[in-house]
């Protein structure tokens, strides 16, 4: 009986140790730790994934996806909501995050920056309030780094130069703003023209009164929705240390501290940065959170060598995230295949995530930046010519490149594929 009791106690201890993120420098009491969230909402994909399947070229992949139409569908961490569901909802708003979760995004992104009073908020850039919110239509426009200017006739004269930053205003002021689709008409002669510039492949139907979010509010919402987190520590647009004493290390630590305060397990957090020094900081100071920290490769250098990637791995990087085009190539038969960059990453033992699906116009019009290695822009054959090719690209990324997650502006598409392929 005593042996059985001892074994039961040992087993419970081992189980509990897997649920906590103990390290000697932080409070890790049971009250400050939550289990990994699994209480997802019912997934609602809507018509778009099926529209894309119908638009595909005939073949085995279309046949496979066509058999998946009835569902049921479940959330997947392969499906990452890029700024929420930014194809139709204003990015980094409550509405966008909820839509992403409804579409089965198992991970949802908040780009993290800070206000004048050093509170963390969700914005793609520290200085994008003039394009992603209604600040120019409010009295806060006068506080912008470069406020709008008008001539004696009331004509806007500096549309190209306007810049409004989160660090220009306090958190309380930030919370009075409303989100809108990220767009600006830099040739405008009025504020109304400046703000009315949404790209044709998006919509303003859901842009009214977009609710801006603090980072802490995002954590609480996404936790309640049952998804996991990928906060990106945005490179500050202001000189650091901010106002002389708020350092980059302070910023990087503050972001992690908000997950600790909320009792979020590190296994649910995919901290990201384009600055490799942030990855190194987390490795040295937050090793539990650094285990799946993501280095966003914005170099646009698809020729990065195996030796360089091996050095990244030796320095502590575990997850690499370049744009989609850097992972793709076209072979002599006109097939989409993994690029040398993708092969090097695999050889170096790095996990891969990529960005961003559904962030382009029509693929029959070549798809732009994210498809440049397969649309003829880099001298290779143009092998995409319809929107259905979205799934062709996604299939190569998943099965041949081996990515573990894909950012998407419309997570339903990626969720559908992940369910169909049992990812």
Coordinates of C-alpha atoms in Angstrom, one line a residue:
X1 CA 0.0 0.0 0.0
X2 CA 2.8 2.4 0.9
X3 CA 4.6 1.6 -2.4
X4 CA 1.4 2.3 -4.4
X5 CA 1.0 5.6 -2.5
X6 CA 4.6 6.5 -3.2
X7 CA 4.2 5.7 -6.9
X8 CA 1.0 7.7 -7.2
X9 CA 2.7 10.7 -5.5
X10 CA 5.6 10.5 -7.9
X11 CA 3.3 10.3 -10.9
X12 CA 1.4 13.3 -9.8
X13 CA 4.6 15.2 -9.3
X14 CA 5.8 14.4 -12.8
X15 CA 2.5 15.4 -14.4
X16 CA 2.5 18.7 -12.5
X17 CA 6.0 19.4 -13.6
X18 CA 4.9 19.2 -17.2
X19 CA 2.2 21.8 -16.6
X20 CA 4.4 24.4 -14.9
X21 CA 7.3 26.4 -16.3
X22 CA 9.6 26.4 -13.3
X23 CA 12.8 28.3 -13.5
X24 CA 14.7 29.5 -10.5
X25 CA 14.4 33.2 -11.2
X26 CA 10.6 33.6 -11.3
X27 CA 7.5 32.9 -9.2
X28 CA 6.0 29.7 -10.5
X29 CA 3.3 28.9 -7.9
X30 CA 0.5 26.7 -9.0
X31 CA -1.9 29.7 -8.8
X32 CA 0.1 31.5 -11.5
X33 CA 0.0 28.7 -14.1
X34 CA -2.8 27.6 -16.5
X35 CA -3.1 24.5 -18.5
X36 CA -2.7 24.7 -22.2
X37 CA -6.0 26.0 -23.6
X38 CA -8.2 23.5 -25.4
X39 CA -11.7 25.1 -25.1
X40 CA -12.0 26.2 -28.8
X41 CA -15.1 27.6 -30.3
X42 CA -16.9 25.6 -33.0
X43 CA -15.1 26.2 -36.4
X44 CA -17.0 28.0 -39.1
X45 CA -15.1 28.1 -42.4
X46 CA -17.5 29.8 -44.7
X47 CA -17.5 29.4 -48.5
X48 CA -14.0 30.6 -49.4
X49 CA -12.0 27.3 -49.1
X50 CA -14.5 25.6 -51.2
X51 CA -14.5 28.4 -53.8
X52 CA -10.7 27.9 -54.0
X53 CA -11.0 24.1 -54.4
X54 CA -13.5 24.6 -57.2
X55 CA -11.0 26.9 -58.9
X56 CA -8.1 24.4 -58.8
X57 CA -6.7 22.6 -61.8
X58 CA -7.8 19.1 -62.1
X59 CA -5.6 16.5 -60.4
X60 CA -5.0 14.4 -57.3
X61 CA -4.8 17.3 -54.9
X62 CA -8.1 18.8 -56.0
X63 CA -9.7 15.3 -55.7
X64 CA -8.4 14.9 -52.2
X65 CA -9.5 18.4 -51.0
X66 CA -12.9 17.9 -52.7
X67 CA -13.6 15.0 -50.5
X68 CA -13.2 17.1 -47.3
X69 CA -16.1 19.4 -47.8
X70 CA -18.4 18.0 -45.2
X71 CA -16.1 18.3 -42.2
X72 CA -16.5 18.5 -39.3
X73 CA -13.7 20.9 -38.9
X74 CA -11.5 21.5 -35.8
X75 CA -8.9 24.2 -34.9
X76 CA -5.3 23.6 -35.9
X77 CA -2.1 25.3 -34.8
X78 CA -0.9 24.9 -38.4
X79 CA -3.4 27.7 -39.1
X80 CA -2.0 31.0 -37.8
X81 CA -4.2 34.1 -37.8
X82 CA -2.0 36.9 -39.3
X83 CA -3.1 40.0 -37.3
X84 CA -6.3 38.1 -36.8
X85 CA -8.3 37.7 -40.0
X86 CA -7.1 40.8 -41.9
X87 CA -8.5 40.0 -45.3
X88 CA -11.9 41.3 -44.2
X89 CA -11.5 42.6 -40.6
X90 CA -9.3 45.5 -39.5
X91 CA -6.1 44.0 -38.3
X92 CA -5.3 43.7 -34.6
X93 CA -8.8 44.4 -33.5
X94 CA -11.0 42.3 -31.2
X95 CA -13.3 41.6 -34.2
X96 CA -10.4 40.3 -36.3
X97 CA -9.1 38.1 -33.5
X98 CA -12.6 36.6 -32.8
X99 CA -13.0 35.9 -36.6
X100 CA -9.7 34.2 -36.8
X101 CA -10.6 31.9 -33.9
X102 CA -14.0 31.1 -35.4
X103 CA -12.2 30.1 -38.6
X104 CA -10.0 27.6 -36.6
X105 CA -6.8 29.5 -36.2
X106 CA -5.0 27.6 -33.4
X107 CA -2.6 30.5 -33.0
X108 CA -3.4 34.2 -33.3
X109 CA -0.9 37.0 -33.7
X110 CA -0.4 40.3 -31.9
X111 CA 2.3 42.6 -33.2
X112 CA 3.5 44.3 -29.9
X113 CA 4.5 47.9 -29.6
X114 CA 4.3 50.5 -26.9
X115 CA 2.5 53.8 -26.1
X116 CA 4.0 57.0 -24.8
X117 CA 3.4 55.8 -21.2
X118 CA 5.1 52.5 -22.1
X119 CA 2.0 50.3 -22.2
X120 CA 2.0 47.4 -24.7
X121 CA -0.6 47.4 -27.5
X122 CA -1.3 45.5 -30.6
X123 CA -0.3 47.3 -33.8
X124 CA 1.6 46.1 -36.9
X125 CA 4.0 49.0 -36.6
X126 CA 4.7 51.5 -33.9
X127 CA 4.0 54.2 -36.5
X128 CA 1.0 53.1 -38.4
X129 CA -1.9 54.7 -36.6
X130 CA -2.5 57.0 -39.6
X131 CA -3.2 54.1 -41.8
X132 CA -4.8 51.5 -39.5
X133 CA -7.0 53.7 -37.3
X134 CA -9.2 56.8 -37.4
X135 CA -6.7 59.0 -35.6
X136 CA -6.6 61.6 -38.4
X137 CA -10.4 62.1 -38.0
X138 CA -9.9 62.9 -34.3
X139 CA -8.4 65.7 -32.2
X140 CA -5.4 63.3 -31.5
X141 CA -4.2 64.0 -35.0
X142 CA -2.5 67.1 -33.6
X143 CA -0.3 64.9 -31.4
X144 CA 1.1 62.8 -34.4
X145 CA 4.9 62.9 -35.0
X146 CA 4.0 64.4 -38.4
X147 CA 0.5 65.7 -38.2
X148 CA -1.6 66.6 -41.3
X149 CA -1.1 70.1 -42.7
X150 CA -3.5 72.2 -44.7
X151 CA -3.2 75.3 -46.8
X152 CA -5.3 78.3 -46.4
X153 CA -8.1 76.7 -48.4
X154 CA -8.2 73.6 -46.2
X155 CA -6.4 71.4 -48.7
X156 CA -4.2 68.6 -47.3
X157 CA -0.7 69.3 -48.3
X158 CA 1.5 66.6 -46.8
X159 CA -0.3 63.3 -47.3
X160 CA 3.0 61.5 -48.1
X161 CA 4.7 62.6 -44.9
X162 CA 2.0 62.0 -42.3
X163 CA 3.1 59.8 -39.4
X164 CA 1.2 58.9 -36.3
X165 CA 2.8 56.6 -33.7
X166 CA 1.6 54.7 -30.6
X167 CA 4.4 56.4 -28.8
X168 CA 2.9 59.8 -29.6
X169 CA -0.1 59.1 -27.3
X170 CA -1.0 57.5 -24.0
X171 CA -2.8 54.2 -23.6
X172 CA -6.0 56.0 -22.5
X173 CA -5.8 58.1 -25.8
X174 CA -5.0 55.0 -27.8
X175 CA -8.1 53.2 -26.5
X176 CA -10.4 56.0 -27.8
X177 CA -9.4 55.2 -31.4
X178 CA -11.1 52.7 -33.8
X179 CA -9.4 50.3 -36.2
X180 CA -9.8 50.5 -39.9
X181 CA -8.4 48.6 -42.9
X182 CA -4.6 49.4 -43.3
X183 CA -4.6 51.8 -46.2
X184 CA -3.8 55.4 -47.2
X185 CA -4.1 57.5 -50.3
X186 CA -0.8 59.5 -50.2
X187 CA -2.0 61.6 -53.1
X188 CA -5.1 62.8 -51.2
X189 CA -6.0 66.4 -50.7
X190 CA -8.4 65.8 -47.9
X191 CA -8.5 63.5 -44.8
X192 CA -11.5 61.7 -46.1
X193 CA -9.6 60.8 -49.4
X194 CA -6.5 59.9 -47.4
X195 CA -8.5 57.4 -45.3
X196 CA -10.6 55.9 -48.1
X197 CA -8.1 53.7 -49.8
X198 CA -8.8 50.1 -49.0
X199 CA -7.4 47.7 -51.6
X200 CA -9.9 46.1 -53.9
X201 CA -9.3 42.6 -52.7
X202 CA -10.3 43.6 -49.1
X203 CA -13.6 45.1 -47.8
X204 CA -14.7 47.9 -45.5
X205 CA -18.0 46.1 -44.7
X206 CA -16.6 45.0 -41.2
X207 CA -14.5 48.1 -40.6
X208 CA -16.9 50.2 -38.5
X209 CA -15.8 50.7 -35.0
X210 CA -12.9 48.2 -34.9
X211 CA -11.9 47.7 -31.3
X212 CA -8.2 48.3 -30.6
X213 CA -6.5 46.0 -28.1
X214 CA -3.8 46.2 -25.5
X215 CA -1.4 43.2 -25.4
X216 CA -2.9 42.2 -22.1
X217 CA -6.4 42.3 -23.5
X218 CA -5.3 40.2 -26.4
X219 CA -3.9 37.6 -24.1
X220 CA -7.1 37.4 -22.1
X221 CA -9.2 37.2 -25.2
X222 CA -7.2 34.6 -27.1
X223 CA -6.9 32.6 -23.9
X224 CA -10.7 32.7 -23.6
X225 CA -11.1 31.7 -27.2
X226 CA -8.9 28.7 -26.6
X227 CA -6.2 29.6 -29.1
X228 CA -2.4 30.0 -28.6
X229 CA -0.3 33.1 -28.9
X230 CA 2.3 34.5 -31.3
X231 CA 3.3 38.0 -30.2
X232 CA 5.8 39.8 -32.4
X233 CA 8.1 42.2 -30.7
X234 CA 8.0 45.0 -33.2
X235 CA 11.2 46.9 -34.0
X236 CA 10.7 50.3 -32.5
X237 CA 10.4 53.2 -34.9
X238 CA 11.6 55.6 -32.2
X239 CA 15.2 55.8 -30.9
X240 CA 15.9 53.3 -28.1
X241 CA 16.3 53.7 -25.2
X242 CA 12.9 55.5 -25.5
X243 CA 13.1 58.8 -23.6
X244 CA 16.5 57.9 -22.4
X245 CA 15.7 55.0 -20.1
X246 CA 13.3 52.4 -21.7
X247 CA 15.6 49.9 -23.3
X248 CA 15.1 47.2 -25.9
X249 CA 15.7 44.7 -23.2
X250 CA 13.0 46.3 -21.0
X251 CA 10.6 46.1 -24.0
X252 CA 11.4 42.4 -24.7
X253 CA 11.1 41.5 -21.0
X254 CA 7.9 43.4 -20.5
X255 CA 6.2 41.4 -23.3
X256 CA 7.1 38.1 -21.7
X257 CA 6.1 39.4 -18.2
X258 CA 2.6 39.9 -19.4
X259 CA 2.3 36.2 -20.2
X260 CA 3.7 35.3 -16.8
X261 CA 1.2 37.6 -15.1
X262 CA -1.6 36.0 -17.0
X263 CA -0.4 32.5 -16.0
X264 CA 0.1 31.4 -19.6
X265 CA 2.2 28.3 -20.2
X266 CA 5.3 29.0 -22.4
X267 CA 4.3 26.1 -24.6
X268 CA 1.4 28.2 -25.8
X269 CA 3.6 31.2 -26.7
X270 CA 5.5 31.6 -30.0
X271 CA 7.4 34.9 -29.3
X272 CA 8.7 36.4 -32.6
X273 CA 11.0 39.1 -33.7
X274 CA 12.8 40.3 -36.9
X275 CA 15.7 41.4 -34.6
X276 CA 18.0 38.4 -33.8
X277 CA 19.2 40.2 -30.7
X278 CA 15.7 39.7 -29.2
X279 CA 15.9 36.0 -29.8
X280 CA 19.3 36.0 -28.0
X281 CA 17.9 38.0 -25.2
X282 CA 15.1 35.5 -24.6
X283 CA 17.5 32.6 -24.9
X284 CA 19.6 34.1 -22.1
X285 CA 16.9 35.5 -19.9
X286 CA 13.7 33.5 -20.6
X287 CA 14.8 30.1 -21.7
X288 CA 11.4 28.5 -21.3
X289 CA 9.8 31.0 -23.6
X290 CA 12.8 30.9 -26.0
X291 CA 12.2 27.2 -26.7
X292 CA 9.9 28.1 -29.5
X293 CA 10.8 31.7 -30.2
X294 CA 10.6 32.6 -33.9
X295 CA 13.2 34.5 -35.9
X296 CA 11.4 36.3 -38.7
X297 CA 13.8 36.5 -41.6
X298 CA 13.1 39.8 -43.4
X299 CA 16.4 39.8 -45.2
X300 CA 14.9 38.8 -48.6
X301 CA 18.1 36.8 -49.1
X302 CA 17.0 33.3 -50.4
X303 CA 20.7 32.5 -50.8
X304 CA 21.4 32.2 -47.1
X305 CA 23.9 29.4 -46.7
X306 CA 23.7 26.2 -44.7
X307 CA 26.6 27.4 -42.6
X308 CA 24.8 30.6 -41.6
X309 CA 21.7 28.6 -40.6
X310 CA 23.8 26.2 -38.6
X311 CA 25.3 29.2 -36.8
X312 CA 21.8 30.4 -36.0
X313 CA 21.0 27.0 -34.6
X314 CA 24.2 27.0 -32.5
X315 CA 23.2 30.5 -31.2
X316 CA 19.9 29.1 -29.9
X317 CA 17.5 29.7 -32.7
X318 CA 15.0 26.9 -33.1
X319 CA 12.2 28.3 -35.3
X320 CA 12.8 30.2 -38.6
X321 CA 10.1 32.1 -40.4
X322 CA 10.8 33.6 -43.8
X323 CA 8.2 34.8 -46.3
X324 CA 6.6 32.1 -48.5
X325 CA 8.5 32.9 -51.6
X326 CA 11.9 32.2 -50.0
X327 CA 10.9 28.6 -49.4
X328 CA 9.7 27.9 -53.0
X329 CA 11.3 27.4 -56.4
X330 CA 10.2 26.0 -59.8
X331 CA 12.1 23.0 -61.3
X332 CA 12.8 22.3 -64.9
X333 CA 9.4 20.5 -65.3
X334 CA 7.5 23.6 -64.1
X335 CA 6.7 22.1 -60.7
X336 CA 6.7 24.1 -57.5
X337 CA 9.4 22.6 -55.2
X338 CA 11.3 23.5 -52.1
X339 CA 14.0 26.2 -52.5
X340 CA 17.6 25.7 -51.6
X341 CA 16.9 28.0 -48.6
X342 CA 14.2 25.5 -47.4
X343 CA 16.6 22.6 -47.9
X344 CA 19.3 24.4 -45.9
X345 CA 16.9 25.1 -43.0
X346 CA 15.9 21.5 -42.9
X347 CA 19.5 20.3 -43.0
X348 CA 20.3 22.7 -40.1
X349 CA 17.6 21.2 -38.0
X350 CA 15.4 24.3 -37.9
X351 CA 11.7 24.3 -37.7
X352 CA 9.9 26.5 -40.3
X353 CA 6.9 28.7 -40.2
X354 CA 6.0 31.0 -43.1
X355 CA 4.0 34.1 -44.0
X356 CA 1.6 35.2 -45.5
X357 CA -1.2 33.3 -47.3
X358 CA -4.2 35.2 -48.6
X359 CA -2.4 38.6 -48.4
X360 CA -2.4 39.2 -52.1
X361 CA -4.7 40.1 -54.9
X362 CA -5.9 37.6 -57.4
X363 CA -3.3 34.9 -58.2
X364 CA -4.2 35.1 -61.9
X365 CA -2.7 38.6 -61.7
X366 CA 0.5 36.9 -60.3
X367 CA 0.0 37.3 -56.6
X368 CA 2.7 39.9 -56.0
X369 CA 5.4 39.8 -53.3
X370 CA 4.5 36.5 -51.6
X371 CA 4.6 34.5 -54.9
X372 CA 7.6 36.1 -56.6
X373 CA 9.6 32.9 -56.8
X374 CA 6.8 31.1 -58.6
X375 CA 5.2 33.9 -60.7
X376 CA 8.0 34.7 -63.0
X377 CA 9.2 37.7 -61.2
X378 CA 12.6 36.2 -60.4
X379 CA 13.2 34.7 -63.9
X380 CA 11.6 31.3 -63.1
X381 CA 8.6 30.0 -64.9
X382 CA 5.2 31.5 -64.0
X383 CA 3.3 28.5 -62.6
X384 CA 0.4 30.2 -60.8
X385 CA -2.5 31.4 -62.9
X386 CA -5.7 31.0 -60.8
X387 CA -6.8 31.5 -57.1
X388 CA -7.0 27.7 -56.7
X389 CA -3.2 27.6 -56.9
X390 CA -3.3 28.9 -53.3
X391 CA -3.8 25.2 -52.3
X392 CA -1.0 24.0 -54.6
X393 CA 1.4 26.4 -52.9
X394 CA 0.1 25.4 -49.5
X395 CA 0.5 21.7 -50.3
X396 CA 4.1 22.1 -51.3
X397 CA 4.9 24.2 -48.1
X398 CA 3.3 21.5 -45.9
X399 CA 4.3 18.3 -47.5
X400 CA 7.6 19.0 -49.2
X401 CA 9.1 22.0 -47.3
X402 CA 7.7 20.7 -44.0
X403 CA 6.5 24.0 -42.4
X404 CA 4.8 23.6 -39.1
X405 CA 2.5 26.6 -39.5
X406 CA 1.4 29.2 -42.0
X407 CA 0.3 32.7 -41.3
X408 CA -2.8 33.7 -43.2
X409 CA -5.0 36.7 -43.5
X410 CA -8.0 34.4 -43.9
X411 CA -7.3 31.4 -41.6
X412 CA -10.3 29.4 -42.9
X413 CA -8.3 28.4 -46.0
X414 CA -5.4 27.1 -44.0
X415 CA -7.6 25.5 -41.4
X416 CA -9.5 23.6 -44.1
X417 CA -6.3 22.3 -45.6
X418 CA -4.9 21.3 -42.2
X419 CA -8.1 19.3 -41.4
X420 CA -8.2 17.6 -44.8
X421 CA -4.5 16.6 -44.4
X422 CA -4.8 15.7 -40.7
X423 CA -2.3 18.3 -39.6

